[in-house]
Amino acid sequence: MAAEEKAPKKKAPKKKAAKKTGAAPKYPRHAISKVLRIPEAIFAQNAGQQCTDRESAPFVGVAYNGPYQVELSSAIKFGLIHRPKPGHVAATELANKIIRPQDPQDKIDGLREATLMAPDISSVYQHYRGENLPDTQFFNNALTDKFKIPTDKVAEFTEIFIATLKTAELLEEHNGKQRVLDVSQKLAPEGTSDNTIKKMGKAAKVDSNDSCFVIMPFADPIGSYYKSIYETAIQTAGMKAVRADNDIFATGKVMDQIWKGINDAKVLVAELTNKNPNVYYELGLAHAMQKPVVLVSSNEDDVPFDLQHIRVIYYDVSDPFWGEKLIKKVAENILSALNNPEEAIFKSAPA
């Protein structure tokens, strides 16, 4: 009798792979004004001393749950509380400076220090300091492309970023735009800008023979900024500074020399203050060649309307640190323009 045929075994259904969730955002998930309540409560209820995470919740007047744990994480990222040991938190000296100021400037300085400590928020601040924030579309693109903020978190990050900068008085309204104030000279950790420039220079692969052409008026006082500000900034970025009057006007037709200087340059800097017609003309040539240009002005009125979608550095000569700030900012923006030329090249509106 033939052996009974065995029925084929049914294959067990494949288990669906669990969906991978993206990494948790690095930035604080709350604005600084919200999480200040944690160190305030620890000071009020526990003299600022350490307590367990769970003990801190009733101090604040909330339940100890997932959302509160995220809030604790945000306060830590702002440097308002720290962990003396696992599972415990205590208020920091920075929080004490904000909550119990000994000087009229302590609170605002403390809020600004906390802002500069926060991951991502600090990076975006450093990038746009001294500039107007771009329009929403361009800002969103920068957040996802340059700062790697997940697309589905852009709206949340923007809300937290704007609210935090307003609390720290780091935003000012200028003709309907939001200007990011530059306080990095006073509050940023020493060497922050130098380290940023080194990293950006490495990414841009600049060579000491690469030239940066400076478009600016020749007459003082602005003309004197070439030596004191722009040449120094360009050398800081690792490049060679070139200006028409001093460097390439020796022979030949003036316009030919300007054309060659602009054409040979890897990047340009344009000083727009006082609406100098020669500056505008040379800037037009640079834009016609699709060259990246770093725009600089002491005021917004001197920036043509059709250039305001491009990043512009604004400086204030009444600030005692304006020269040092401008040198570092121009150096950073030169390298940024090389790494991301789309943010520094003029694109006319489609017909």
XYZ file of C-alpha atoms in Angstrom:
351
model
C 0.000 0.000 0.000
C 1.468 3.324 -1.057
C 2.562 5.615 1.755
C 0.069 8.335 2.493
C 1.139 11.627 0.986
C 1.773 14.255 3.577
C -0.053 17.503 3.081
C 2.391 20.336 2.469
C 3.029 22.420 5.544
C 1.520 25.849 5.472
C 4.059 28.576 5.751
C 3.623 30.708 8.793
C 2.608 34.225 7.845
C 5.518 36.638 7.860
C 5.522 39.062 10.699
C 5.235 42.612 9.571
C 8.354 44.521 10.341
C 7.753 47.215 12.881
C 7.817 50.660 11.399
C 10.974 52.489 12.257
C 10.344 55.732 14.000
C 12.621 58.661 13.391
C 15.117 59.740 15.996
C 13.768 62.015 18.681
C 14.366 65.685 17.878
C 17.461 67.185 19.486
C 15.841 70.550 20.137
C 13.802 71.295 23.291
C 10.169 70.410 22.660
C 8.954 73.459 24.586
C 9.659 77.185 24.499
C 11.839 78.457 27.315
C 8.951 80.420 28.853
C 7.074 77.136 29.446
C 9.857 75.131 31.076
C 11.038 77.885 33.394
C 8.246 76.763 35.704
C 10.255 73.659 36.622
C 13.286 75.368 38.206
C 10.956 78.051 39.634
C 8.992 75.318 41.418
C 12.148 73.542 42.600
C 13.415 76.820 44.079
C 10.054 77.581 45.686
C 9.280 74.082 47.001
C 12.728 72.570 47.526
C 15.160 75.498 47.850
C 16.604 74.609 44.436
C 18.045 71.367 45.764
C 17.959 68.022 44.002
C 14.880 65.856 44.012
C 13.675 62.887 42.032
C 11.938 63.418 38.710
C 8.745 62.096 40.256
C 9.015 64.439 43.269
C 9.455 67.453 41.001
C 6.082 66.965 39.291
C 3.881 67.918 42.284
C 6.182 70.880 42.907
C 5.112 72.116 39.480
C 1.507 71.055 40.105
C 1.261 68.426 37.380
C 1.065 64.648 37.124
C 4.254 62.671 36.618
C 3.708 61.247 33.135
C 5.181 61.097 29.633
C 4.495 64.719 28.680
C 6.071 65.952 31.901
C 9.174 63.826 31.295
C 9.519 65.502 27.878
C 9.231 68.879 29.616
C 12.024 67.873 32.008
C 14.161 67.003 28.991
C 13.473 70.437 27.470
C 14.497 72.199 30.692
C 17.741 70.202 30.742
C 18.493 71.179 27.122
C 18.114 74.853 28.026
C 20.514 74.368 30.946
C 17.845 75.294 33.510
C 18.073 72.032 35.447
C 20.707 69.307 35.559
C 21.031 65.731 36.744
C 23.269 65.420 39.818
C 22.619 61.670 39.580
C 20.348 59.419 37.489
C 16.643 60.023 38.058
C 17.254 63.244 39.978
C 17.122 66.909 38.949
C 18.250 70.168 40.523
C 18.063 73.802 39.459
C 21.202 75.286 37.878
C 23.079 78.525 38.540
C 21.802 79.719 35.160
C 18.209 79.187 36.311
C 19.014 81.047 39.518
C 20.372 83.965 37.462
C 17.096 84.169 35.529
C 14.676 83.567 38.402
C 16.540 85.487 41.122
C 18.465 88.208 39.255
C 20.941 90.302 41.248
C 21.268 92.895 38.483
C 18.724 94.406 36.037
C 20.509 92.715 33.105
C 20.866 89.285 34.749
C 17.490 87.916 33.692
C 17.769 88.791 29.996
C 21.427 87.681 29.854
C 20.446 84.381 31.469
C 17.593 83.803 29.024
C 19.983 84.470 26.142
C 22.612 82.110 27.548
C 19.965 79.403 27.857
C 18.886 80.000 24.247
C 22.485 79.598 23.066
C 22.747 76.291 24.957
C 19.711 74.677 23.325
C 20.517 72.182 20.532
C 19.295 73.211 17.037
C 17.840 76.467 18.386
C 21.389 77.699 18.999
C 22.567 76.544 15.544
C 19.720 78.292 13.733
C 20.242 81.415 15.836
C 23.981 81.510 15.054
C 23.255 81.093 11.347
C 20.786 83.981 11.128
C 22.184 86.334 13.780
C 22.516 89.854 12.415
C 20.064 89.059 9.602
C 16.337 89.122 8.940
C 14.663 85.738 9.115
C 13.741 84.682 5.573
C 10.176 84.254 4.350
C 8.413 81.115 5.546
C 9.083 78.979 2.463
C 12.828 79.698 2.463
C 13.096 79.339 6.243
C 11.340 75.961 6.140
C 13.642 74.780 3.340
C 16.710 75.826 5.341
C 15.456 74.030 8.452
C 15.024 70.729 6.606
C 18.004 70.929 4.214
C 20.663 72.657 6.310
C 19.668 71.896 9.896
C 18.053 68.485 9.280
C 14.845 69.292 11.161
C 12.341 66.564 10.127
C 9.701 67.921 7.749
C 6.884 66.925 10.088
C 8.567 68.855 12.942
C 9.277 72.121 11.090
C 6.110 73.886 12.285
C 6.718 72.796 15.889
C 10.375 73.842 15.797
C 9.559 77.226 14.255
C 6.979 77.974 16.940
C 9.417 77.049 19.732
C 12.304 78.928 18.083
C 10.363 82.165 17.562
C 8.783 82.071 21.038
C 12.143 81.435 22.710
C 13.943 84.219 20.826
C 11.138 86.644 21.690
C 11.337 85.742 25.389
C 15.117 86.277 25.264
C 14.596 89.584 23.405
C 16.619 88.344 20.440
C 14.080 89.356 17.783
C 13.208 92.862 16.611
C 10.617 93.964 14.078
C 12.081 95.799 11.075
C 9.694 96.856 8.323
C 7.555 93.762 8.737
C 10.584 91.452 8.986
C 12.018 89.794 12.077
C 15.657 90.756 12.706
C 17.775 88.326 14.772
C 19.983 90.316 17.161
C 23.637 89.352 17.389
C 24.695 88.908 21.030
C 27.187 86.134 20.313
C 30.217 88.327 21.081
C 29.079 88.685 24.691
C 27.391 85.367 25.441
C 28.519 82.606 23.061
C 31.134 80.212 24.466
C 34.661 81.334 23.544
C 35.830 79.949 20.207
C 32.313 79.113 18.949
C 32.631 81.203 15.785
C 36.224 80.086 15.123
C 35.194 76.426 15.305
C 32.230 77.100 13.018
C 34.472 78.803 10.449
C 36.952 75.905 10.522
C 34.206 73.350 9.888
C 32.603 75.424 7.136
C 35.974 76.071 5.458
C 36.720 72.364 5.385
C 33.344 71.637 3.797
C 33.762 74.435 1.220
C 37.278 73.222 0.272
C 38.635 76.751 -0.058
C 42.135 77.390 -1.305
C 44.305 80.349 -0.309
C 44.496 81.292 -3.998
C 40.702 81.514 -4.313
C 39.648 85.144 -4.561
C 36.734 86.997 -3.010
C 35.917 90.229 -4.839
C 34.699 93.118 -2.680
C 32.160 95.518 -4.166
C 32.026 98.698 -2.074
C 32.344 102.497 -2.185
C 35.913 103.849 -2.115
C 35.236 107.005 -0.072
C 35.583 107.003 3.702
C 34.216 106.123 6.136
C 32.847 103.045 4.354
C 35.888 102.786 2.108
C 38.073 102.273 5.172
C 36.116 99.145 6.084
C 37.948 97.258 3.338
C 41.145 96.961 5.395
C 39.610 96.947 8.857
C 36.685 94.589 8.186
C 36.327 92.915 4.803
C 39.917 91.953 4.013
C 40.279 90.494 7.505
C 36.983 88.590 7.188
C 37.957 87.152 3.797
C 41.368 86.062 5.078
C 39.638 84.502 8.094
C 37.596 82.469 5.620
C 40.896 81.309 4.035
C 40.650 83.298 0.813
C 42.364 86.201 -0.950
C 40.610 89.583 -0.866
C 40.456 91.651 -4.068
C 39.089 95.163 -4.517
C 39.035 97.000 -7.832
C 40.769 100.259 -6.904
C 43.752 98.806 -5.094
C 44.318 95.504 -6.769
C 43.298 95.387 -10.414
C 43.033 98.924 -11.734
C 46.711 99.247 -12.625
C 46.336 98.653 -16.349
C 43.680 98.160 -18.978
C 40.161 99.455 -19.286
C 38.358 99.865 -15.978
C 35.288 97.857 -16.953
C 37.367 95.043 -18.387
C 39.260 94.833 -15.120
C 36.084 94.830 -13.027
C 34.563 92.167 -15.254
C 37.687 90.004 -14.897
C 37.823 90.511 -11.120
C 34.199 89.463 -10.722
C 34.526 86.576 -13.150
C 37.649 85.197 -11.451
C 36.154 85.435 -7.962
C 34.753 82.332 -6.320
C 32.449 84.472 -4.192
C 31.822 88.211 -3.687
C 30.986 90.595 -0.843
C 28.851 93.682 -1.558
C 28.601 96.630 0.854
C 25.238 98.239 0.041
C 25.232 101.093 2.561
C 24.447 104.514 1.016
C 23.064 103.081 -2.246
C 26.240 103.722 -4.234
C 25.413 103.467 -7.987
C 28.770 101.887 -8.862
C 28.166 99.212 -6.240
C 24.753 98.447 -7.724
C 26.238 98.260 -11.213
C 28.983 95.821 -10.216
C 26.437 93.820 -8.226
C 24.325 93.564 -11.382
C 27.316 92.130 -13.251
C 27.885 89.569 -10.496
C 24.252 88.511 -10.598
C 24.349 88.260 -14.393
C 27.258 85.817 -13.982
C 25.293 83.899 -11.333
C 28.014 84.461 -8.750
C 27.242 83.965 -5.056
C 27.316 87.327 -3.265
C 27.345 88.062 0.468
C 25.267 91.212 0.987
C 26.040 93.625 3.822
C 24.352 96.859 4.904
C 24.097 99.123 7.924
C 20.360 99.556 7.284
C 17.464 97.929 5.499
C 16.489 100.983 3.419
C 19.675 100.644 1.343
C 18.858 97.075 0.275
C 16.855 96.979 -2.976
C 13.496 95.285 -2.630
C 14.299 92.585 -5.198
C 17.373 91.521 -3.172
C 15.621 91.118 0.149
C 14.984 87.404 -0.417
C 18.766 86.894 -0.347
C 20.530 86.777 3.022
C 21.725 90.220 4.135
C 24.017 90.936 7.091
C 22.992 94.060 9.003
C 25.431 95.840 11.302
C 25.120 98.710 13.765
C 28.154 100.952 14.183
C 26.808 102.176 17.542
C 27.459 98.672 18.937
C 30.927 98.723 20.548
C 31.592 95.211 19.222
C 30.230 95.800 15.716
C 33.575 95.362 13.928
C 34.470 92.046 15.578
C 30.939 90.734 15.049
C 30.912 91.761 11.392
C 34.293 90.175 10.630
C 33.162 86.810 11.995
C 29.721 87.013 10.430
C 31.060 87.936 6.975
C 33.609 85.089 7.146
C 30.843 82.622 8.058
C 28.506 83.874 5.326
C 31.250 83.682 2.673
C 31.765 80.006 3.468
C 28.021 79.431 3.755
C 27.565 80.945 0.280
C 30.145 78.522 -1.109
C 28.521 75.550 0.593
C 24.965 76.665 -0.256
C 25.214 78.977 -3.298
C 21.445 79.003 -3.800
C 21.085 81.263 -0.748
C 23.447 83.879 -2.203
C 22.682 83.881 -5.948
C 20.123 86.285 -7.352
C 17.247 84.601 -9.146
C 14.828 86.841 -10.970
C 11.115 86.138 -10.652
C 9.696 84.066 -13.540
C 7.998 86.108 -16.254
